Amino acid sequence: MNKILIFLEHNVGKLKRVSYELITAGRTLAKSKNIPFDGVIFNSTNETIETAKEYGLSKVLHINSSSFEKYSVSLFAKAISNLIQRNGYDFILFPANSRGSELAPRVAASLEASFIADCVGFDYSDGELIVIKPVYAGKAHIKAKMYGTVKICSLRPNVFTAIPEPVQEVVVENFGPNIDASATKEVVIDTLKNEGKLDVLEADIIVSGGRGIKGPENYYLIEQLANIFNGAVGASRAVVDAGWRPHSEQVGQTGKTVSPTLYVACGISGAIQHLAGMSTSKYILAINKDKDAPIFKVADYGVVGDLFNVIPKLIEKVKAVKE
């Protein structure tokens, strides 16, 4: 490992929180080996990039071109691969979110690089970097050594805590990829989302509902509790499959993998598919009337009771503390 590159994401004029987490992870690795680490970003503003210096990133390669105004996974992957080859980066970090999860393997394949997805930690053994990642739906962790000239990892969001460490300035260097942008076959024309709605991947606190909520008309309880916590609303697969909530809120093996500071599971039994998506949360609070529900085996705190009685009381208690 001689030179680190970090993929930076931005939205609505600011870097996503996961970008600061990646900068922190990259900074820690770079310090341990006394090597440089840079970031790469597409079509951003200098004001947005400037915030990276608060977390210790001093150089950003800016791919700023009309060819990249709309997102294209093949085009973005080619541009990043071109940057890696031209500047000699040999360790690259992506976020293990929707965008990073489709870019990272494409870049790895094009460069014939080693690739490990969804990493939650790093270690060293005999001077070699060891990558830690969950397996068996989060029931265990493995330590893996990476081989090859170029190594690529995607890091699970909300696992690497973003820790500020300001530097004096961030140098922005424009980079023009040597690729034919007109050859791209797919482009994202538009992205529709609920404005002001916090994504579960970006949230410190998530309140999720399961089959125990009994119907979509009762989901206001989950929303109220999430609002009082300033958190995001999540859902189990059963709830999404029933059409009660959108897939964007689904947490689990076939949904999103999250690691918030607090995960509140309401009326969720704790099927292994759901646990795979949230078991790395720092604290888990489970509310379920079945004392034998599997969710209690992973929960730090558990309330055995009817969620229709427990949640309103919990909302009252949180309100009282906030006042």
PDB file of C-alpha atoms in Angstrom:
ATOM      1  CA  MET A   1       0.000   0.000   0.000  1.00  0.00           C
ATOM      2  CA  ASN A   2       1.667   3.180  -1.265  1.00  0.00           C
ATOM      3  CA  LYS A   3      -1.100   5.604  -2.208  1.00  0.00           C
ATOM      4  CA  ILE A   4      -4.768   5.755  -1.131  1.00  0.00           C
ATOM      5  CA  LEU A   5      -7.751   7.103  -3.082  1.00  0.00           C
ATOM      6  CA  ILE A   6     -11.175   7.756  -1.544  1.00  0.00           C
ATOM      7  CA  PHE A   7     -14.405   8.066  -3.515  1.00  0.00           C
ATOM      8  CA  LEU A   8     -16.395  11.081  -2.272  1.00  0.00           C
ATOM      9  CA  GLU A   9     -20.156  11.487  -2.678  1.00  0.00           C
ATOM     10  CA  HIS A  10     -22.113  14.706  -2.397  1.00  0.00           C
ATOM     11  CA  ASN A  11     -25.772  15.622  -2.371  1.00  0.00           C
ATOM     12  CA  VAL A  12     -27.646  18.928  -2.228  1.00  0.00           C
ATOM     13  CA  GLY A  13     -24.444  20.950  -1.981  1.00  0.00           C
ATOM     14  CA  LYS A  14     -22.654  19.006   0.752  1.00  0.00           C
ATOM     15  CA  LEU A  15     -20.608  15.863   1.192  1.00  0.00           C
ATOM     16  CA  LYS A  16     -22.515  12.846   2.429  1.00  0.00           C
ATOM     17  CA  ARG A  17     -21.689  11.718   5.942  1.00  0.00           C
ATOM     18  CA  VAL A  18     -20.303   8.436   4.625  1.00  0.00           C
ATOM     19  CA  SER A  19     -17.649  10.467   2.767  1.00  0.00           C
ATOM     20  CA  TYR A  20     -16.369  11.873   6.057  1.00  0.00           C
ATOM     21  CA  GLU A  21     -16.318   8.322   7.455  1.00  0.00           C
ATOM     22  CA  LEU A  22     -14.212   7.167   4.505  1.00  0.00           C
ATOM     23  CA  ILE A  23     -11.865  10.134   4.903  1.00  0.00           C
ATOM     24  CA  THR A  24     -11.371   9.205   8.572  1.00  0.00           C
ATOM     25  CA  ALA A  25     -10.650   5.565   7.684  1.00  0.00           C
ATOM     26  CA  GLY A  26      -8.300   6.564   4.866  1.00  0.00           C
ATOM     27  CA  ARG A  27      -6.536   9.102   7.054  1.00  0.00           C
ATOM     28  CA  THR A  28      -5.938   6.479   9.762  1.00  0.00           C
ATOM     29  CA  LEU A  29      -4.512   3.988   7.254  1.00  0.00           C
ATOM     30  CA  ALA A  30      -2.364   6.646   5.583  1.00  0.00           C
ATOM     31  CA  LYS A  31      -0.906   7.774   8.926  1.00  0.00           C
ATOM     32  CA  SER A  32      -0.042   4.214   9.939  1.00  0.00           C
ATOM     33  CA  LYS A  33       2.032   3.783   6.773  1.00  0.00           C
ATOM     34  CA  ASN A  34       3.076   7.423   6.300  1.00  0.00           C
ATOM     35  CA  ILE A  35       1.675   7.522   2.760  1.00  0.00           C
ATOM     36  CA  PRO A  36      -0.441  10.083   0.850  1.00  0.00           C
ATOM     37  CA  PHE A  37      -4.213   9.808   0.520  1.00  0.00           C
ATOM     38  CA  ASP A  38      -6.432  11.755  -1.895  1.00  0.00           C
ATOM     39  CA  GLY A  39     -10.115  11.987  -2.733  1.00  0.00           C
ATOM     40  CA  VAL A  40     -11.991  11.927  -6.030  1.00  0.00           C
ATOM     41  CA  ILE A  41     -15.309  13.664  -6.633  1.00  0.00           C
ATOM     42  CA  PHE A  42     -17.558  14.289  -9.642  1.00  0.00           C
ATOM     43  CA  ASN A  43     -19.086  17.651 -10.561  1.00  0.00           C
ATOM     44  CA  SER A  44     -19.109  19.286  -7.158  1.00  0.00           C
ATOM     45  CA  THR A  45     -18.373  22.816  -5.953  1.00  0.00           C
ATOM     46  CA  ASN A  46     -15.261  24.132  -4.239  1.00  0.00           C
ATOM     47  CA  GLU A  47     -17.403  25.101  -1.239  1.00  0.00           C
ATOM     48  CA  THR A  48     -18.558  21.492  -0.855  1.00  0.00           C
ATOM     49  CA  ILE A  49     -15.064  20.086  -1.313  1.00  0.00           C
ATOM     50  CA  GLU A  50     -13.679  22.604   1.188  1.00  0.00           C
ATOM     51  CA  THR A  51     -15.445  20.796   4.061  1.00  0.00           C
ATOM     52  CA  ALA A  52     -13.192  17.754   3.480  1.00  0.00           C
ATOM     53  CA  LYS A  53     -10.268  19.600   5.078  1.00  0.00           C
ATOM     54  CA  GLU A  54     -12.045  19.509   8.444  1.00  0.00           C
ATOM     55  CA  TYR A  55     -11.510  15.729   8.434  1.00  0.00           C
ATOM     56  CA  GLY A  56      -7.920  15.772   7.267  1.00  0.00           C
ATOM     57  CA  LEU A  57      -8.162  15.453   3.487  1.00  0.00           C
ATOM     58  CA  SER A  58      -5.696  17.834   1.830  1.00  0.00           C
ATOM     59  CA  LYS A  59      -6.060  16.928  -1.855  1.00  0.00           C
ATOM     60  CA  VAL A  60      -9.112  16.204  -4.042  1.00  0.00           C
ATOM     61  CA  LEU A  61      -9.145  15.245  -7.721  1.00  0.00           C
ATOM     62  CA  HIS A  62     -12.170  16.960  -9.240  1.00  0.00           C
ATOM     63  CA  ILE A  63     -13.715  15.384 -12.351  1.00  0.00           C
ATOM     64  CA  ASN A  64     -15.752  18.387 -13.418  1.00  0.00           C
ATOM     65  CA  SER A  65     -17.252  17.970 -16.885  1.00  0.00           C
ATOM     66  CA  SER A  66     -20.639  18.180 -18.577  1.00  0.00           C
ATOM     67  CA  SER A  67     -20.123  14.536 -19.564  1.00  0.00           C
ATOM     68  CA  PHE A  68     -20.590  13.593 -15.904  1.00  0.00           C
ATOM     69  CA  GLU A  69     -23.564  15.797 -15.050  1.00  0.00           C
ATOM     70  CA  LYS A  70     -25.839  12.741 -15.136  1.00  0.00           C
ATOM     71  CA  TYR A  71     -24.779   9.599 -13.323  1.00  0.00           C
ATOM     72  CA  SER A  72     -23.709   6.645 -15.459  1.00  0.00           C
ATOM     73  CA  VAL A  73     -22.209   3.677 -13.627  1.00  0.00           C
ATOM     74  CA  SER A  74     -20.121   2.543 -16.598  1.00  0.00           C
ATOM     75  CA  LEU A  75     -18.847   6.056 -17.347  1.00  0.00           C
ATOM     76  CA  PHE A  76     -18.032   6.862 -13.714  1.00  0.00           C
ATOM     77  CA  ALA A  77     -16.277   3.506 -13.275  1.00  0.00           C
ATOM     78  CA  LYS A  78     -14.148   4.093 -16.393  1.00  0.00           C
ATOM     79  CA  ALA A  79     -13.193   7.586 -15.174  1.00  0.00           C
ATOM     80  CA  ILE A  80     -12.145   6.310 -11.744  1.00  0.00           C
ATOM     81  CA  SER A  81     -10.194   3.416 -13.280  1.00  0.00           C
ATOM     82  CA  ASN A  82      -8.425   5.895 -15.560  1.00  0.00           C
ATOM     83  CA  LEU A  83      -7.530   8.090 -12.577  1.00  0.00           C
ATOM     84  CA  ILE A  84      -6.176   5.123 -10.604  1.00  0.00           C
ATOM     85  CA  GLN A  85      -3.957   4.019 -13.480  1.00  0.00           C
ATOM     86  CA  ARG A  86      -2.629   7.478 -14.328  1.00  0.00           C
ATOM     87  CA  ASN A  87      -1.881   8.529 -10.735  1.00  0.00           C
ATOM     88  CA  GLY A  88      -0.692   5.169  -9.386  1.00  0.00           C
ATOM     89  CA  TYR A  89      -3.191   4.595  -6.554  1.00  0.00           C
ATOM     90  CA  ASP A  90      -3.014   1.073  -5.168  1.00  0.00           C
ATOM     91  CA  PHE A  91      -5.607   1.147  -2.354  1.00  0.00           C
ATOM     92  CA  ILE A  92      -9.081   2.539  -3.050  1.00  0.00           C
ATOM     93  CA  LEU A  93     -11.993   3.015  -0.649  1.00  0.00           C
ATOM     94  CA  PHE A  94     -15.660   3.183  -1.659  1.00  0.00           C
ATOM     95  CA  PRO A  95     -18.769   3.355   0.523  1.00  0.00           C
ATOM     96  CA  ALA A  96     -20.797   0.133   0.696  1.00  0.00           C
ATOM     97  CA  ASN A  97     -23.993   1.987  -0.215  1.00  0.00           C
ATOM     98  CA  SER A  98     -25.995   1.738  -3.428  1.00  0.00           C
ATOM     99  CA  ARG A  99     -23.603   3.828  -5.530  1.00  0.00           C
ATOM    100  CA  GLY A 100     -20.380   2.474  -4.090  1.00  0.00           C
ATOM    101  CA  SER A 101     -21.630  -1.105  -4.336  1.00  0.00           C
ATOM    102  CA  GLU A 102     -22.109  -0.840  -8.085  1.00  0.00           C
ATOM    103  CA  LEU A 103     -19.004   1.232  -8.817  1.00  0.00           C
ATOM    104  CA  ALA A 104     -16.410  -0.625  -6.728  1.00  0.00           C
ATOM    105  CA  PRO A 105     -16.717  -4.100  -8.350  1.00  0.00           C
ATOM    106  CA  ARG A 106     -16.727  -2.577 -11.847  1.00  0.00           C
ATOM    107  CA  VAL A 107     -13.545  -0.654 -11.126  1.00  0.00           C
ATOM    108  CA  ALA A 108     -11.982  -3.751  -9.576  1.00  0.00           C
ATOM    109  CA  ALA A 109     -12.884  -5.890 -12.595  1.00  0.00           C
ATOM    110  CA  SER A 110     -11.505  -3.371 -15.081  1.00  0.00           C
ATOM    111  CA  LEU A 111      -8.193  -3.185 -13.211  1.00  0.00           C
ATOM    112  CA  GLU A 112      -8.085  -6.901 -12.280  1.00  0.00           C
ATOM    113  CA  ALA A 113      -7.773  -5.734  -8.676  1.00  0.00           C
ATOM    114  CA  SER A 114      -8.476  -7.473  -5.375  1.00  0.00           C
ATOM    115  CA  PHE A 115     -11.881  -6.513  -4.004  1.00  0.00           C
ATOM    116  CA  ILE A 116     -13.600  -7.040  -0.638  1.00  0.00           C
ATOM    117  CA  ALA A 117     -17.060  -5.581  -0.041  1.00  0.00           C
ATOM    118  CA  ASP A 118     -18.838  -4.392   3.094  1.00  0.00           C
ATOM    119  CA  CYS A 119     -15.766  -4.084   5.343  1.00  0.00           C
ATOM    120  CA  VAL A 120     -16.132  -3.086   8.993  1.00  0.00           C
ATOM    121  CA  GLY A 121     -12.527  -2.848  10.136  1.00  0.00           C
ATOM    122  CA  PHE A 122      -8.813  -3.097   9.418  1.00  0.00           C
ATOM    123  CA  ASP A 123      -5.914  -4.754  11.198  1.00  0.00           C
ATOM    124  CA  TYR A 124      -2.256  -5.522  10.548  1.00  0.00           C
ATOM    125  CA  SER A 125      -0.465  -8.876  10.681  1.00  0.00           C
ATOM    126  CA  ASP A 126       3.283  -9.102  10.009  1.00  0.00           C
ATOM    127  CA  GLY A 127       3.084  -5.692   8.377  1.00  0.00           C
ATOM    128  CA  GLU A 128       0.290  -6.798   6.015  1.00  0.00           C
ATOM    129  CA  LEU A 129      -3.103  -5.103   5.939  1.00  0.00           C
ATOM    130  CA  ILE A 130      -5.940  -7.364   7.081  1.00  0.00           C
ATOM    131  CA  VAL A 131      -9.569  -6.543   6.206  1.00  0.00           C
ATOM    132  CA  ILE A 132     -12.428  -7.448   8.550  1.00  0.00           C
ATOM    133  CA  LYS A 133     -15.918  -8.147   7.217  1.00  0.00           C
ATOM    134  CA  PRO A 134     -19.118  -9.832   8.456  1.00  0.00           C
ATOM    135  CA  VAL A 135     -20.173 -13.250   7.139  1.00  0.00           C
ATOM    136  CA  TYR A 136     -23.086 -15.653   7.688  1.00  0.00           C
ATOM    137  CA  ALA A 137     -25.598 -12.814   7.875  1.00  0.00           C
ATOM    138  CA  GLY A 138     -23.560 -11.003  10.515  1.00  0.00           C
ATOM    139  CA  LYS A 139     -23.145 -13.998  12.839  1.00  0.00           C
ATOM    140  CA  ALA A 140     -19.360 -13.959  12.475  1.00  0.00           C
ATOM    141  CA  HIS A 141     -16.488 -11.860  11.180  1.00  0.00           C
ATOM    142  CA  ILE A 142     -13.592 -12.985   9.034  1.00  0.00           C
ATOM    143  CA  LYS A 143     -10.139 -11.497   8.589  1.00  0.00           C
ATOM    144  CA  ALA A 144      -8.896 -11.561   5.008  1.00  0.00           C
ATOM    145  CA  LYS A 145      -5.569 -10.675   3.425  1.00  0.00           C
ATOM    146  CA  MET A 146      -5.706  -8.976   0.031  1.00  0.00           C
ATOM    147  CA  TYR A 147      -3.336  -9.785  -2.819  1.00  0.00           C
ATOM    148  CA  GLY A 148      -2.459  -8.063  -6.068  1.00  0.00           C
ATOM    149  CA  THR A 149      -1.046  -4.699  -7.078  1.00  0.00           C
ATOM    150  CA  VAL A 150      -4.319  -2.787  -6.659  1.00  0.00           C
ATOM    151  CA  LYS A 151      -6.673  -3.406  -3.730  1.00  0.00           C
ATOM    152  CA  ILE A 152     -10.234  -2.077  -3.444  1.00  0.00           C
ATOM    153  CA  CYS A 153     -12.577  -2.119  -0.439  1.00  0.00           C
ATOM    154  CA  SER A 154     -16.083  -0.854   0.195  1.00  0.00           C
ATOM    155  CA  LEU A 155     -16.746   0.229   3.782  1.00  0.00           C
ATOM    156  CA  ARG A 156     -20.050  -0.267   5.575  1.00  0.00           C
ATOM    157  CA  PRO A 157     -21.668   3.114   6.386  1.00  0.00           C
ATOM    158  CA  ASN A 158     -21.929   4.193  10.042  1.00  0.00           C
ATOM    159  CA  VAL A 159     -19.195   1.795  11.191  1.00  0.00           C
ATOM    160  CA  PHE A 160     -16.132   4.051  10.835  1.00  0.00           C
ATOM    161  CA  THR A 161     -16.901   7.067  13.015  1.00  0.00           C
ATOM    162  CA  ALA A 162     -16.135  10.380  11.271  1.00  0.00           C
ATOM    163  CA  ILE A 163     -13.604  12.172  13.476  1.00  0.00           C
ATOM    164  CA  PRO A 164     -12.560  15.754  12.604  1.00  0.00           C
ATOM    165  CA  GLU A 165      -8.856  16.486  12.256  1.00  0.00           C
ATOM    166  CA  PRO A 166      -8.538  19.779  10.349  1.00  0.00           C
ATOM    167  CA  VAL A 167      -5.765  20.578   7.920  1.00  0.00           C
ATOM    168  CA  GLN A 168      -4.927  24.076   6.745  1.00  0.00           C
ATOM    169  CA  GLU A 169      -6.309  23.725   3.233  1.00  0.00           C
ATOM    170  CA  VAL A 170      -7.549  21.271   0.646  1.00  0.00           C
ATOM    171  CA  VAL A 171      -5.955  21.459  -2.797  1.00  0.00           C
ATOM    172  CA  VAL A 172      -8.444  20.902  -5.624  1.00  0.00           C
ATOM    173  CA  GLU A 173      -6.925  19.536  -8.819  1.00  0.00           C
ATOM    174  CA  ASN A 174      -9.083  19.182 -11.935  1.00  0.00           C
ATOM    175  CA  PHE A 175      -8.761  15.815 -13.608  1.00  0.00           C
ATOM    176  CA  GLY A 176      -9.818  15.029 -17.165  1.00  0.00           C
ATOM    177  CA  PRO A 177     -10.262  11.288 -17.765  1.00  0.00           C
ATOM    178  CA  ASN A 178      -8.904   9.979 -21.038  1.00  0.00           C
ATOM    179  CA  ILE A 179     -12.097   8.169 -22.060  1.00  0.00           C
ATOM    180  CA  ASP A 180     -14.794   8.449 -24.695  1.00  0.00           C
ATOM    181  CA  ALA A 181     -17.797   9.776 -22.756  1.00  0.00           C
ATOM    182  CA  SER A 182     -20.083   9.470 -25.800  1.00  0.00           C
ATOM    183  CA  ALA A 183     -19.818   5.671 -25.709  1.00  0.00           C
ATOM    184  CA  THR A 184     -21.875   5.297 -22.543  1.00  0.00           C
ATOM    185  CA  LYS A 185     -25.117   3.349 -22.952  1.00  0.00           C
ATOM    186  CA  GLU A 186     -26.961   4.163 -19.753  1.00  0.00           C
ATOM    187  CA  VAL A 187     -27.540   7.403 -17.834  1.00  0.00           C
ATOM    188  CA  VAL A 188     -29.631   8.195 -14.768  1.00  0.00           C
ATOM    189  CA  ILE A 189     -31.938  10.960 -15.987  1.00  0.00           C
ATOM    190  CA  ASP A 190     -33.520  11.795 -12.639  1.00  0.00           C
ATOM    191  CA  THR A 191     -33.741  10.564  -9.063  1.00  0.00           C
ATOM    192  CA  LEU A 192     -37.004  10.906  -7.168  1.00  0.00           C
ATOM    193  CA  LYS A 193     -37.016  11.035  -3.391  1.00  0.00           C
ATOM    194  CA  ASN A 194     -39.010  12.525  -0.554  1.00  0.00           C
ATOM    195  CA  GLU A 195     -37.405  15.862   0.260  1.00  0.00           C
ATOM    196  CA  GLY A 196     -36.398  16.263   3.882  1.00  0.00           C
ATOM    197  CA  LYS A 197     -36.723  12.545   4.559  1.00  0.00           C
ATOM    198  CA  LEU A 198     -33.699  11.071   6.281  1.00  0.00           C
ATOM    199  CA  ASP A 199     -32.230   7.975   4.607  1.00  0.00           C
ATOM    200  CA  VAL A 200     -31.612   5.003   6.912  1.00  0.00           C
ATOM    201  CA  LEU A 201     -28.029   4.836   5.594  1.00  0.00           C
ATOM    202  CA  GLU A 202     -27.370   8.380   6.837  1.00  0.00           C
ATOM    203  CA  ALA A 203     -29.164   8.176  10.194  1.00  0.00           C
ATOM    204  CA  ASP A 204     -27.713   7.943  13.713  1.00  0.00           C
ATOM    205  CA  ILE A 205     -31.029   6.615  14.992  1.00  0.00           C
ATOM    206  CA  ILE A 206     -33.437   4.332  13.135  1.00  0.00           C
ATOM    207  CA  VAL A 207     -36.895   3.242  14.244  1.00  0.00           C
ATOM    208  CA  SER A 208     -38.164   0.231  12.305  1.00  0.00           C
ATOM    209  CA  GLY A 209     -41.527  -1.475  12.261  1.00  0.00           C
ATOM    210  CA  GLY A 210     -42.367  -5.094  11.548  1.00  0.00           C
ATOM    211  CA  ARG A 211     -45.396  -7.276  11.098  1.00  0.00           C
ATOM    212  CA  GLY A 212     -46.412  -6.487  14.683  1.00  0.00           C
ATOM    213  CA  ILE A 213     -47.523  -2.999  13.574  1.00  0.00           C
ATOM    214  CA  LYS A 214     -50.520  -4.829  12.003  1.00  0.00           C
ATOM    215  CA  GLY A 215     -51.143  -2.416   9.148  1.00  0.00           C
ATOM    216  CA  PRO A 216     -49.983   0.718   7.312  1.00  0.00           C
ATOM    217  CA  GLU A 217     -52.553   2.814   9.140  1.00  0.00           C
ATOM    218  CA  ASN A 218     -50.611   2.238  12.380  1.00  0.00           C
ATOM    219  CA  TYR A 219     -47.218   3.248  11.017  1.00  0.00           C
ATOM    220  CA  TYR A 220     -47.728   6.756  12.326  1.00  0.00           C
ATOM    221  CA  LEU A 221     -46.457   5.412  15.670  1.00  0.00           C
ATOM    222  CA  ILE A 222     -43.119   4.455  14.096  1.00  0.00           C
ATOM    223  CA  GLU A 223     -42.942   7.834  12.350  1.00  0.00           C
ATOM    224  CA  GLN A 224     -43.715   9.748  15.546  1.00  0.00           C
ATOM    225  CA  LEU A 225     -41.040   7.902  17.505  1.00  0.00           C
ATOM    226  CA  ALA A 226     -38.507   8.425  14.715  1.00  0.00           C
ATOM    227  CA  ASN A 227     -39.378  12.145  14.580  1.00  0.00           C
ATOM    228  CA  ILE A 228     -38.953  12.636  18.316  1.00  0.00           C
ATOM    229  CA  PHE A 229     -35.530  10.968  18.046  1.00  0.00           C
ATOM    230  CA  ASN A 230     -34.666  13.017  14.918  1.00  0.00           C
ATOM    231  CA  GLY A 231     -34.094   9.656  13.285  1.00  0.00           C
ATOM    232  CA  ALA A 232     -35.067   7.733  10.160  1.00  0.00           C
ATOM    233  CA  VAL A 233     -37.966   5.352   9.573  1.00  0.00           C
ATOM    234  CA  GLY A 234     -37.102   1.769   8.694  1.00  0.00           C
ATOM    235  CA  ALA A 235     -39.072  -1.353   7.911  1.00  0.00           C
ATOM    236  CA  SER A 236     -38.744  -5.119   7.836  1.00  0.00           C
ATOM    237  CA  ARG A 237     -39.066  -7.144   4.645  1.00  0.00           C
ATOM    238  CA  ALA A 238     -42.529  -8.384   5.657  1.00  0.00           C
ATOM    239  CA  VAL A 239     -43.771  -4.801   5.918  1.00  0.00           C
ATOM    240  CA  VAL A 240     -42.309  -3.824   2.537  1.00  0.00           C
ATOM    241  CA  ASP A 241     -43.570  -6.998   0.827  1.00  0.00           C
ATOM    242  CA  ALA A 242     -47.040  -6.221   2.157  1.00  0.00           C
ATOM    243  CA  GLY A 243     -46.865  -2.806   0.480  1.00  0.00           C
ATOM    244  CA  TRP A 244     -47.077  -0.885   3.747  1.00  0.00           C
ATOM    245  CA  ARG A 245     -43.767   0.949   3.270  1.00  0.00           C
ATOM    246  CA  PRO A 246     -41.407   1.694   0.327  1.00  0.00           C
ATOM    247  CA  HIS A 247     -38.403  -0.519  -0.392  1.00  0.00           C
ATOM    248  CA  SER A 248     -36.095   2.440   0.284  1.00  0.00           C
ATOM    249  CA  GLU A 249     -36.854   1.961   4.006  1.00  0.00           C
ATOM    250  CA  GLN A 250     -36.215  -1.790   4.080  1.00  0.00           C
ATOM    251  CA  VAL A 251     -33.474  -2.949   6.424  1.00  0.00           C
ATOM    252  CA  GLY A 252     -32.067  -6.432   5.996  1.00  0.00           C
ATOM    253  CA  GLN A 253     -30.297  -8.834   3.693  1.00  0.00           C
ATOM    254  CA  THR A 254     -32.451  -7.843   0.702  1.00  0.00           C
ATOM    255  CA  GLY A 255     -32.684  -4.218   1.784  1.00  0.00           C
ATOM    256  CA  LYS A 256     -30.132  -1.852   3.297  1.00  0.00           C
ATOM    257  CA  THR A 257     -27.373  -2.709   5.753  1.00  0.00           C
ATOM    258  CA  VAL A 258     -27.218  -0.125   8.527  1.00  0.00           C
ATOM    259  CA  SER A 259     -25.093   0.502  11.613  1.00  0.00           C
ATOM    260  CA  PRO A 260     -26.666   3.412  13.500  1.00  0.00           C
ATOM    261  CA  THR A 261     -25.893   4.418  17.067  1.00  0.00           C
ATOM    262  CA  LEU A 262     -29.400   3.306  18.078  1.00  0.00           C
ATOM    263  CA  TYR A 263     -31.701   0.866  16.288  1.00  0.00           C
ATOM    264  CA  VAL A 264     -35.246   0.534  17.643  1.00  0.00           C
ATOM    265  CA  ALA A 265     -37.025  -2.610  16.417  1.00  0.00           C
ATOM    266  CA  CYS A 266     -40.781  -2.421  16.957  1.00  0.00           C
ATOM    267  CA  GLY A 267     -42.832  -5.556  16.392  1.00  0.00           C
ATOM    268  CA  ILE A 268     -39.966  -7.236  14.536  1.00  0.00           C
ATOM    269  CA  SER A 269     -39.442 -10.904  15.377  1.00  0.00           C
ATOM    270  CA  GLY A 270     -35.793 -10.938  14.329  1.00  0.00           C
ATOM    271  CA  ALA A 271     -35.535 -13.228  11.302  1.00  0.00           C
ATOM    272  CA  ILE A 272     -31.952 -13.861  10.244  1.00  0.00           C
ATOM    273  CA  GLN A 273     -32.485 -11.835   7.035  1.00  0.00           C
ATOM    274  CA  HIS A 274     -33.366  -8.759   9.105  1.00  0.00           C
ATOM    275  CA  LEU A 275     -30.566  -9.263  11.616  1.00  0.00           C
ATOM    276  CA  ALA A 276     -28.073  -9.346   8.749  1.00  0.00           C
ATOM    277  CA  GLY A 277     -28.925  -5.722   7.996  1.00  0.00           C
ATOM    278  CA  MET A 278     -28.772  -4.203  11.484  1.00  0.00           C
ATOM    279  CA  SER A 279     -26.881  -6.438  13.919  1.00  0.00           C
ATOM    280  CA  THR A 280     -23.800  -4.178  13.864  1.00  0.00           C
ATOM    281  CA  SER A 281     -25.785  -1.262  15.329  1.00  0.00           C
ATOM    282  CA  LYS A 282     -24.090   0.154  18.427  1.00  0.00           C
ATOM    283  CA  TYR A 283     -27.213  -0.210  20.558  1.00  0.00           C
ATOM    284  CA  ILE A 284     -30.362  -2.182  19.774  1.00  0.00           C
ATOM    285  CA  LEU A 285     -33.688  -1.666  21.539  1.00  0.00           C
ATOM    286  CA  ALA A 286     -36.353  -4.294  20.835  1.00  0.00           C
ATOM    287  CA  ILE A 287     -40.057  -3.920  21.570  1.00  0.00           C
ATOM    288  CA  ASN A 288     -42.045  -7.135  21.140  1.00  0.00           C
ATOM    289  CA  LYS A 289     -44.857  -8.860  23.004  1.00  0.00           C
ATOM    290  CA  ASP A 290     -43.281 -12.293  22.400  1.00  0.00           C
ATOM    291  CA  LYS A 291     -40.597 -12.788  25.049  1.00  0.00           C
ATOM    292  CA  ASP A 292     -39.057 -15.594  22.971  1.00  0.00           C
ATOM    293  CA  ALA A 293     -38.653 -13.492  19.813  1.00  0.00           C
ATOM    294  CA  PRO A 294     -35.142 -13.961  18.305  1.00  0.00           C
ATOM    295  CA  ILE A 295     -34.648 -10.175  18.230  1.00  0.00           C
ATOM    296  CA  PHE A 296     -34.064 -10.218  21.994  1.00  0.00           C
ATOM    297  CA  LYS A 297     -30.936 -12.371  21.520  1.00  0.00           C
ATOM    298  CA  VAL A 298     -29.136  -9.496  19.782  1.00  0.00           C
ATOM    299  CA  ALA A 299     -30.828  -6.598  21.589  1.00  0.00           C
ATOM    300  CA  ASP A 300     -28.959  -4.557  24.201  1.00  0.00           C
ATOM    301  CA  TYR A 301     -32.283  -3.509  25.717  1.00  0.00           C
ATOM    302  CA  GLY A 302     -35.627  -5.251  25.397  1.00  0.00           C
ATOM    303  CA  VAL A 303     -39.205  -4.372  26.295  1.00  0.00           C
ATOM    304  CA  VAL A 304     -41.672  -7.261  26.396  1.00  0.00           C
ATOM    305  CA  GLY A 305     -45.031  -5.676  25.763  1.00  0.00           C
ATOM    306  CA  ASP A 306     -47.597  -4.508  23.240  1.00  0.00           C
ATOM    307  CA  LEU A 307     -45.973  -1.869  21.024  1.00  0.00           C
ATOM    308  CA  PHE A 308     -49.295   0.001  20.846  1.00  0.00           C
ATOM    309  CA  ASN A 309     -48.939   0.659  24.584  1.00  0.00           C
ATOM    310  CA  VAL A 310     -45.146   0.905  24.790  1.00  0.00           C
ATOM    311  CA  ILE A 311     -44.422   3.335  21.914  1.00  0.00           C
ATOM    312  CA  PRO A 312     -46.795   6.132  23.068  1.00  0.00           C
ATOM    313  CA  LYS A 313     -45.268   5.941  26.568  1.00  0.00           C
ATOM    314  CA  LEU A 314     -41.759   5.982  25.126  1.00  0.00           C
ATOM    315  CA  ILE A 315     -42.635   9.050  23.045  1.00  0.00           C
ATOM    316  CA  GLU A 316     -43.879  10.816  26.180  1.00  0.00           C
ATOM    317  CA  LYS A 317     -40.694   9.962  28.082  1.00  0.00           C
ATOM    318  CA  VAL A 318     -38.419  11.172  25.281  1.00  0.00           C
ATOM    319  CA  LYS A 319     -40.424  14.407  24.982  1.00  0.00           C
ATOM    320  CA  ALA A 320     -40.086  14.984  28.736  1.00  0.00           C
ATOM    321  CA  VAL A 321     -36.315  14.482  28.595  1.00  0.00           C
ATOM    322  CA  LYS A 322     -36.013  16.885  25.639  1.00  0.00           C
ATOM    323  CA  GLU A 323     -38.019  19.554  27.403  1.00  0.00           C
TER     324      GLU A 323
END
